[in-house]
Amino acid sequence: MGRIAISWAALIGGTLVLLFGFLVYVLFASGEPSYWEGDIAAFERRDISNPPEKGAVLFIGGRDVRLWETLSADMMPFDALNRGFGGARIAHLTHYAARIVKPYEPSLIVMMAGDEDLADVRGRRPEDVLAQTQIFLAAIRAHGVDAPVLIVSVPPAPMRMSRWPGAKRTNALLQQLAHERAPVHFIDLTPGFFTEEDELKDQLFRWDGMSLSKQGYAYLTRQLKPKIREILQSRKSGGQTQSQ
């Protein structure tokens, strides 16, 4: 009986070691752009069978965009295109810009990224997020994409509150970037994630404490649509809008 218990303990222990090793591998592998090649190829196959209209409002980013299943309906009457993948970092968006930005000739790019950069196991600072954003902007211009870019603030999340000070610093840097660099815009959605008592609104998140809930996406919709309308109307009339 004792030998059986020892064998089971060894088996469980070995399984846990393998599982931990696999998780560590995934964490590091997902930091490489090539890790998401399958997701990008899936977009391209979808584009062949169902080509999207040119000039859509293009949403790019990681988890928050990828899981926004009702994006097209939520953004009506704007034609919105979802190209969120995996847990994309900004460098991944840059790497694949020729394939997930340029072909669509977007009227506006809504960029929801930066949170995965700050959560990177290698360690990323707010200044790194700023630098990667600047590289992304330079890359899309080099690809001939002249659409305005709306940068959405890095959101808080229950499971990542220890990183919130860095996220706040990141948002301040991105807002300053938008102020100095047209046609780049910034929208700060932070206030709506907190109560008047400065408590995080848990109902805006799913059970995992990171992904947005239905209520969370409803909040994003209410805030983003007026800003999108403002930017597109201003661009049509040849003017510029101010970041907020």
PDB file of N, CA, C and O in Angstrom, residues 23-36 40 60-64 83-97 100 111-124 128-129 132-133 136 160 163:
ATOM      1  N   LEU A  23       3.993  25.387 -19.177  1.00  0.00           N
ATOM      2  CA  LEU A  23       3.499  26.753 -19.010  1.00  0.00           C
ATOM      3  C   LEU A  23       4.618  27.778 -19.186  1.00  0.00           C
ATOM      4  O   LEU A  23       4.421  28.830 -19.790  1.00  0.00           O
ATOM      5  N   VAL A  24       5.788  27.457 -18.639  1.00  0.00           N
ATOM      6  CA  VAL A  24       6.936  28.353 -18.815  1.00  0.00           C
ATOM      7  C   VAL A  24       7.304  28.461 -20.287  1.00  0.00           C
ATOM      8  O   VAL A  24       7.578  29.553 -20.802  1.00  0.00           O
ATOM      9  N   TYR A  25       7.270  27.321 -20.981  1.00  0.00           N
ATOM     10  CA  TYR A  25       7.575  27.321 -22.418  1.00  0.00           C
ATOM     11  C   TYR A  25       6.595  28.215 -23.180  1.00  0.00           C
ATOM     12  O   TYR A  25       6.988  29.023 -24.034  1.00  0.00           O
ATOM     13  N   VAL A  26       5.284  28.065 -22.869  1.00  0.00           N
ATOM     14  CA  VAL A  26       4.267  28.862 -23.548  1.00  0.00           C
ATOM     15  C   VAL A  26       4.475  30.349 -23.292  1.00  0.00           C
ATOM     16  O   VAL A  26       4.367  31.177 -24.193  1.00  0.00           O
ATOM     17  N   LEU A  27       4.794  30.697 -22.041  1.00  0.00           N
ATOM     18  CA  LEU A  27       5.002  32.100 -21.698  1.00  0.00           C
ATOM     19  C   LEU A  27       6.111  32.724 -22.521  1.00  0.00           C
ATOM     20  O   LEU A  27       5.979  33.839 -23.032  1.00  0.00           O
ATOM     21  N   PHE A  28       7.204  31.986 -22.674  1.00  0.00           N
ATOM     22  CA  PHE A  28       8.331  32.532 -23.426  1.00  0.00           C
ATOM     23  C   PHE A  28       8.089  32.441 -24.933  1.00  0.00           C
ATOM     24  O   PHE A  28       8.404  33.366 -25.676  1.00  0.00           O
ATOM     25  N   ALA A  29       7.498  31.331 -25.382  1.00  0.00           N
ATOM     26  CA  ALA A  29       7.266  31.157 -26.817  1.00  0.00           C
ATOM     27  C   ALA A  29       6.268  32.175 -27.341  1.00  0.00           C
ATOM     28  O   ALA A  29       6.409  32.681 -28.461  1.00  0.00           O
ATOM     29  N   SER A  30       5.251  32.508 -26.541  1.00  0.00           N
ATOM     30  CA  SER A  30       4.232  33.441 -26.993  1.00  0.00           C
ATOM     31  C   SER A  30       4.778  34.861 -27.143  1.00  0.00           C
ATOM     32  O   SER A  30       4.114  35.729 -27.708  1.00  0.00           O
ATOM     33  N   GLY A  31       5.978  35.093 -26.644  1.00  0.00           N
ATOM     34  CA  GLY A  31       6.610  36.396 -26.817  1.00  0.00           C
ATOM     35  C   GLY A  31       7.224  36.558 -28.188  1.00  0.00           C
ATOM     36  O   GLY A  31       7.570  37.674 -28.584  1.00  0.00           O
ATOM     37  N   GLU A  32       7.344  35.461 -28.936  1.00  0.00           N
ATOM     38  CA  GLU A  32       7.916  35.511 -30.277  1.00  0.00           C
ATOM     39  C   GLU A  32       6.802  35.704 -31.309  1.00  0.00           C
ATOM     40  O   GLU A  32       5.782  35.022 -31.252  1.00  0.00           O
ATOM     41  N   PRO A  33       6.996  36.606 -32.273  1.00  0.00           N
ATOM     42  CA  PRO A  33       5.953  36.829 -33.284  1.00  0.00           C
ATOM     43  C   PRO A  33       5.535  35.558 -34.015  1.00  0.00           C
ATOM     44  O   PRO A  33       4.359  35.387 -34.338  1.00  0.00           O
ATOM     45  N   SER A  34       6.476  34.674 -34.272  1.00  0.00           N
ATOM     46  CA  SER A  34       6.167  33.456 -35.025  1.00  0.00           C
ATOM     47  C   SER A  34       5.156  32.571 -34.314  1.00  0.00           C
ATOM     48  O   SER A  34       4.499  31.738 -34.944  1.00  0.00           O
ATOM     49  N   TYR A  35       5.001  32.732 -33.009  1.00  0.00           N
ATOM     50  CA  TYR A  35       4.052  31.923 -32.234  1.00  0.00           C
ATOM     51  C   TYR A  35       2.628  32.141 -32.734  1.00  0.00           C
ATOM     52  O   TYR A  35       1.785  31.243 -32.640  1.00  0.00           O
ATOM     53  N   TRP A  36       2.347  33.323 -33.298  1.00  0.00           N
ATOM     54  CA  TRP A  36       0.995  33.669 -33.716  1.00  0.00           C
ATOM     55  C   TRP A  36       0.796  33.528 -35.223  1.00  0.00           C
ATOM     56  O   TRP A  36      -0.219  33.984 -35.756  1.00  0.00           O
ATOM     57  N   ILE A  40      -2.559  34.533 -37.811  1.00  0.00           N
ATOM     58  CA  ILE A  40      -2.496  35.468 -38.944  1.00  0.00           C
ATOM     59  C   ILE A  40      -2.879  34.756 -40.240  1.00  0.00           C
ATOM     60  O   ILE A  40      -3.614  35.310 -41.076  1.00  0.00           O
ATOM     61  N   ILE A  60      -7.191  46.392 -33.710  1.00  0.00           N
ATOM     62  CA  ILE A  60      -6.076  45.462 -33.572  1.00  0.00           C
ATOM     63  C   ILE A  60      -5.636  45.414 -32.108  1.00  0.00           C
ATOM     64  O   ILE A  60      -5.809  46.370 -31.351  1.00  0.00           O
ATOM     65  N   GLY A  61      -5.064  44.284 -31.728  1.00  0.00           N
ATOM     66  CA  GLY A  61      -4.595  44.119 -30.358  1.00  0.00           C
ATOM     67  C   GLY A  61      -4.594  42.655 -29.980  1.00  0.00           C
ATOM     68  O   GLY A  61      -4.586  41.772 -30.847  1.00  0.00           O
ATOM     69  N   GLY A  62      -4.626  42.419 -28.680  1.00  0.00           N
ATOM     70  CA  GLY A  62      -4.579  41.056 -28.179  1.00  0.00           C
ATOM     71  C   GLY A  62      -5.922  40.561 -27.671  1.00  0.00           C
ATOM     72  O   GLY A  62      -6.931  40.621 -28.362  1.00  0.00           O
ATOM     73  N   ARG A  63      -5.925  40.088 -26.429  1.00  0.00           N
ATOM     74  CA  ARG A  63      -7.080  39.404 -25.856  1.00  0.00           C
ATOM     75  C   ARG A  63      -8.360  40.234 -25.905  1.00  0.00           C
ATOM     76  O   ARG A  63      -9.419  39.739 -26.281  1.00  0.00           O
ATOM     77  N   ASP A  64      -8.297  41.496 -25.507  1.00  0.00           N
ATOM     78  CA  ASP A  64      -9.506  42.309 -25.430  1.00  0.00           C
ATOM     79  C   ASP A  64     -10.171  42.488 -26.790  1.00  0.00           C
ATOM     80  O   ASP A  64     -11.398  42.577 -26.882  1.00  0.00           O
ATOM     81  N   ARG A  83      -9.237  42.313 -35.854  1.00  0.00           N
ATOM     82  CA  ARG A  83      -7.999  41.585 -36.123  1.00  0.00           C
ATOM     83  C   ARG A  83      -7.170  41.478 -34.832  1.00  0.00           C
ATOM     84  O   ARG A  83      -5.964  41.716 -34.807  1.00  0.00           O
ATOM     85  N   GLY A  84      -7.866  41.075 -33.779  1.00  0.00           N
ATOM     86  CA  GLY A  84      -7.182  40.792 -32.520  1.00  0.00           C
ATOM     87  C   GLY A  84      -6.722  39.346 -32.508  1.00  0.00           C
ATOM     88  O   GLY A  84      -7.428  38.462 -33.001  1.00  0.00           O
ATOM     89  N   PHE A  85      -5.565  39.081 -31.956  1.00  0.00           N
ATOM     90  CA  PHE A  85      -5.074  37.703 -31.923  1.00  0.00           C
ATOM     91  C   PHE A  85      -4.280  37.445 -30.647  1.00  0.00           C
ATOM     92  O   PHE A  85      -3.574  38.309 -30.127  1.00  0.00           O
ATOM     93  N   GLY A  86      -4.444  36.225 -30.150  1.00  0.00           N
ATOM     94  CA  GLY A  86      -3.691  35.736 -29.003  1.00  0.00           C
ATOM     95  C   GLY A  86      -3.618  36.707 -27.848  1.00  0.00           C
ATOM     96  O   GLY A  86      -4.589  37.350 -27.463  1.00  0.00           O
ATOM     97  N   GLY A  87      -2.417  36.782 -27.294  1.00  0.00           N
ATOM     98  CA  GLY A  87      -2.108  37.768 -26.278  1.00  0.00           C
ATOM     99  C   GLY A  87      -1.068  38.704 -26.865  1.00  0.00           C
ATOM    100  O   GLY A  87       0.043  38.853 -26.338  1.00  0.00           O
ATOM    101  N   ALA A  88      -1.433  39.326 -27.982  1.00  0.00           N
ATOM    102  CA  ALA A  88      -0.464  40.073 -28.793  1.00  0.00           C
ATOM    103  C   ALA A  88       0.178  41.221 -28.041  1.00  0.00           C
ATOM    104  O   ALA A  88      -0.484  41.986 -27.347  1.00  0.00           O
ATOM    105  N   ARG A  89       1.478  41.318 -28.201  1.00  0.00           N
ATOM    106  CA  ARG A  89       2.224  42.489 -27.765  1.00  0.00           C
ATOM    107  C   ARG A  89       2.326  43.461 -28.938  1.00  0.00           C
ATOM    108  O   ARG A  89       2.053  43.099 -30.083  1.00  0.00           O
ATOM    109  N   ILE A  90       2.735  44.678 -28.655  1.00  0.00           N
ATOM    110  CA  ILE A  90       2.783  45.691 -29.708  1.00  0.00           C
ATOM    111  C   ILE A  90       3.777  45.296 -30.798  1.00  0.00           C
ATOM    112  O   ILE A  90       3.537  45.530 -31.987  1.00  0.00           O
ATOM    113  N   ALA A  91       4.885  44.691 -30.411  1.00  0.00           N
ATOM    114  CA  ALA A  91       5.867  44.255 -31.406  1.00  0.00           C
ATOM    115  C   ALA A  91       5.277  43.229 -32.365  1.00  0.00           C
ATOM    116  O   ALA A  91       5.680  43.162 -33.536  1.00  0.00           O
ATOM    117  N   HIS A  92       4.322  42.440 -31.896  1.00  0.00           N
ATOM    118  CA  HIS A  92       3.673  41.463 -32.775  1.00  0.00           C
ATOM    119  C   HIS A  92       2.800  42.175 -33.804  1.00  0.00           C
ATOM    120  O   HIS A  92       2.732  41.761 -34.959  1.00  0.00           O
ATOM    121  N   LEU A  93       2.125  43.237 -33.375  1.00  0.00           N
ATOM    122  CA  LEU A  93       1.318  44.023 -34.314  1.00  0.00           C
ATOM    123  C   LEU A  93       2.207  44.633 -35.391  1.00  0.00           C
ATOM    124  O   LEU A  93       1.837  44.667 -36.572  1.00  0.00           O
ATOM    125  N   THR A  94       3.366  45.105 -34.976  1.00  0.00           N
ATOM    126  CA  THR A  94       4.318  45.679 -35.933  1.00  0.00           C
ATOM    127  C   THR A  94       4.807  44.616 -36.908  1.00  0.00           C
ATOM    128  O   THR A  94       4.862  44.839 -38.126  1.00  0.00           O
ATOM    129  N   HIS A  95       5.150  43.455 -36.385  1.00  0.00           N
ATOM    130  CA  HIS A  95       5.671  42.361 -37.202  1.00  0.00           C
ATOM    131  C   HIS A  95       4.689  41.964 -38.301  1.00  0.00           C
ATOM    132  O   HIS A  95       5.097  41.678 -39.436  1.00  0.00           O
ATOM    133  N   TYR A  96       3.416  41.958 -37.963  1.00  0.00           N
ATOM    134  CA  TYR A  96       2.401  41.506 -38.917  1.00  0.00           C
ATOM    135  C   TYR A  96       1.627  42.651 -39.571  1.00  0.00           C
ATOM    136  O   TYR A  96       0.603  42.412 -40.211  1.00  0.00           O
ATOM    137  N   ALA A  97       2.101  43.877 -39.447  1.00  0.00           N
ATOM    138  CA  ALA A  97       1.374  45.029 -39.972  1.00  0.00           C
ATOM    139  C   ALA A  97       1.106  44.917 -41.474  1.00  0.00           C
ATOM    140  O   ALA A  97       0.042  45.332 -41.951  1.00  0.00           O
ATOM    141  N   ILE A 100      -1.987  42.441 -41.489  1.00  0.00           N
ATOM    142  CA  ILE A 100      -3.240  42.673 -40.764  1.00  0.00           C
ATOM    143  C   ILE A 100      -3.639  44.150 -40.714  1.00  0.00           C
ATOM    144  O   ILE A 100      -4.641  44.488 -40.078  1.00  0.00           O
ATOM    145  N   MET A 111      -6.224  50.859 -31.709  1.00  0.00           N
ATOM    146  CA  MET A 111      -5.162  50.011 -31.147  1.00  0.00           C
ATOM    147  C   MET A 111      -5.414  49.770 -29.660  1.00  0.00           C
ATOM    148  O   MET A 111      -5.374  50.695 -28.854  1.00  0.00           O
ATOM    149  N   MET A 112      -5.678  48.519 -29.311  1.00  0.00           N
ATOM    150  CA  MET A 112      -5.911  48.141 -27.920  1.00  0.00           C
ATOM    151  C   MET A 112      -4.817  47.157 -27.505  1.00  0.00           C
ATOM    152  O   MET A 112      -4.962  45.942 -27.661  1.00  0.00           O
ATOM    153  N   ALA A 113      -3.722  47.673 -27.019  1.00  0.00           N
ATOM    154  CA  ALA A 113      -2.565  46.832 -26.703  1.00  0.00           C
ATOM    155  C   ALA A 113      -1.749  47.499 -25.599  1.00  0.00           C
ATOM    156  O   ALA A 113      -2.041  48.611 -25.178  1.00  0.00           O
ATOM    157  N   GLY A 114      -0.703  46.792 -25.161  1.00  0.00           N
ATOM    158  CA  GLY A 114       0.183  47.331 -24.138  1.00  0.00           C
ATOM    159  C   GLY A 114       0.107  46.580 -22.831  1.00  0.00           C
ATOM    160  O   GLY A 114       1.107  46.475 -22.109  1.00  0.00           O
ATOM    161  N   ASP A 115      -1.066  46.024 -22.507  1.00  0.00           N
ATOM    162  CA  ASP A 115      -1.199  45.298 -21.242  1.00  0.00           C
ATOM    163  C   ASP A 115      -0.356  44.028 -21.238  1.00  0.00           C
ATOM    164  O   ASP A 115       0.254  43.684 -20.221  1.00  0.00           O
ATOM    165  N   GLU A 116      -0.308  43.340 -22.384  1.00  0.00           N
ATOM    166  CA  GLU A 116       0.510  42.118 -22.445  1.00  0.00           C
ATOM    167  C   GLU A 116       2.003  42.451 -22.419  1.00  0.00           C
ATOM    168  O   GLU A 116       2.807  41.669 -21.928  1.00  0.00           O
ATOM    169  N   ASP A 117       2.369  43.597 -22.952  1.00  0.00           N
ATOM    170  CA  ASP A 117       3.771  44.030 -22.883  1.00  0.00           C
ATOM    171  C   ASP A 117       4.189  44.197 -21.426  1.00  0.00           C
ATOM    172  O   ASP A 117       5.260  43.722 -21.015  1.00  0.00           O
ATOM    173  N   LEU A 118       3.353  44.851 -20.641  1.00  0.00           N
ATOM    174  CA  LEU A 118       3.680  45.100 -19.233  1.00  0.00           C
ATOM    175  C   LEU A 118       3.681  43.819 -18.421  1.00  0.00           C
ATOM    176  O   LEU A 118       4.361  43.724 -17.398  1.00  0.00           O
ATOM    177  N   ALA A 119       2.901  42.810 -18.871  1.00  0.00           N
ATOM    178  CA  ALA A 119       2.828  41.540 -18.153  1.00  0.00           C
ATOM    179  C   ALA A 119       3.884  40.540 -18.616  1.00  0.00           C
ATOM    180  O   ALA A 119       3.959  39.429 -18.085  1.00  0.00           O
ATOM    181  N   ASP A 120       4.694  40.927 -19.589  1.00  0.00           N
ATOM    182  CA  ASP A 120       5.722  40.044 -20.145  1.00  0.00           C
ATOM    183  C   ASP A 120       6.669  39.555 -19.052  1.00  0.00           C
ATOM    184  O   ASP A 120       7.149  40.344 -18.233  1.00  0.00           O
ATOM    185  N   VAL A 121       6.933  38.243 -19.047  1.00  0.00           N
ATOM    186  CA  VAL A 121       7.818  37.669 -18.031  1.00  0.00           C
ATOM    187  C   VAL A 121       9.239  38.216 -18.143  1.00  0.00           C
ATOM    188  O   VAL A 121      10.012  38.136 -17.190  1.00  0.00           O
ATOM    189  N   ARG A 122       9.587  38.755 -19.308  1.00  0.00           N
ATOM    190  CA  ARG A 122      10.920  39.334 -19.462  1.00  0.00           C
ATOM    191  C   ARG A 122      11.017  40.710 -18.796  1.00  0.00           C
ATOM    192  O   ARG A 122      12.109  41.228 -18.619  1.00  0.00           O
ATOM    193  N   GLY A 123       9.872  41.283 -18.505  1.00  0.00           N
ATOM    194  CA  GLY A 123       9.858  42.592 -17.858  1.00  0.00           C
ATOM    195  C   GLY A 123       9.859  43.717 -18.872  1.00  0.00           C
ATOM    196  O   GLY A 123      10.807  43.872 -19.638  1.00  0.00           O
ATOM    197  N   ARG A 124       8.781  44.477 -18.909  1.00  0.00           N
ATOM    198  CA  ARG A 124       8.673  45.607 -19.822  1.00  0.00           C
ATOM    199  C   ARG A 124       8.267  46.837 -19.029  1.00  0.00           C
ATOM    200  O   ARG A 124       7.379  46.779 -18.184  1.00  0.00           O
ATOM    201  N   ASP A 128       9.147  51.223 -22.491  1.00  0.00           N
ATOM    202  CA  ASP A 128       9.259  50.215 -23.544  1.00  0.00           C
ATOM    203  C   ASP A 128       7.980  50.170 -24.378  1.00  0.00           C
ATOM    204  O   ASP A 128       8.027  50.014 -25.603  1.00  0.00           O
ATOM    205  N   VAL A 129       6.848  50.286 -23.700  1.00  0.00           N
ATOM    206  CA  VAL A 129       5.570  50.294 -24.410  1.00  0.00           C
ATOM    207  C   VAL A 129       5.490  51.517 -25.327  1.00  0.00           C
ATOM    208  O   VAL A 129       5.052  51.427 -26.478  1.00  0.00           O
ATOM    209  N   GLN A 132       7.748  50.876 -28.345  1.00  0.00           N
ATOM    210  CA  GLN A 132       7.155  49.920 -29.280  1.00  0.00           C
ATOM    211  C   GLN A 132       5.988  50.537 -30.048  1.00  0.00           C
ATOM    212  O   GLN A 132       5.782  50.240 -31.224  1.00  0.00           O
ATOM    213  N   THR A 133       5.242  51.416 -29.394  1.00  0.00           N
ATOM    214  CA  THR A 133       4.143  52.105 -30.075  1.00  0.00           C
ATOM    215  C   THR A 133       4.682  53.019 -31.160  1.00  0.00           C
ATOM    216  O   THR A 133       4.129  53.102 -32.271  1.00  0.00           O
ATOM    217  N   PHE A 136       5.638  50.909 -34.073  1.00  0.00           N
ATOM    218  CA  PHE A 136       4.451  50.476 -34.803  1.00  0.00           C
ATOM    219  C   PHE A 136       3.944  51.585 -35.713  1.00  0.00           C
ATOM    220  O   PHE A 136       3.624  51.344 -36.891  1.00  0.00           O
ATOM    221  N   ARG A 160      -4.300  41.849 -12.293  1.00  0.00           N
ATOM    222  CA  ARG A 160      -3.064  42.554 -12.609  1.00  0.00           C
ATOM    223  C   ARG A 160      -2.960  43.905 -11.919  1.00  0.00           C
ATOM    224  O   ARG A 160      -2.297  44.807 -12.406  1.00  0.00           O
ATOM    225  N   ARG A 163       0.315  45.612 -11.273  1.00  0.00           N
ATOM    226  CA  ARG A 163       0.967  46.287 -12.398  1.00  0.00           C
ATOM    227  C   ARG A 163       0.274  47.605 -12.756  1.00  0.00           C
ATOM    228  O   ARG A 163       0.678  48.268 -13.716  1.00  0.00           O
TER     229      ARG A 163
END
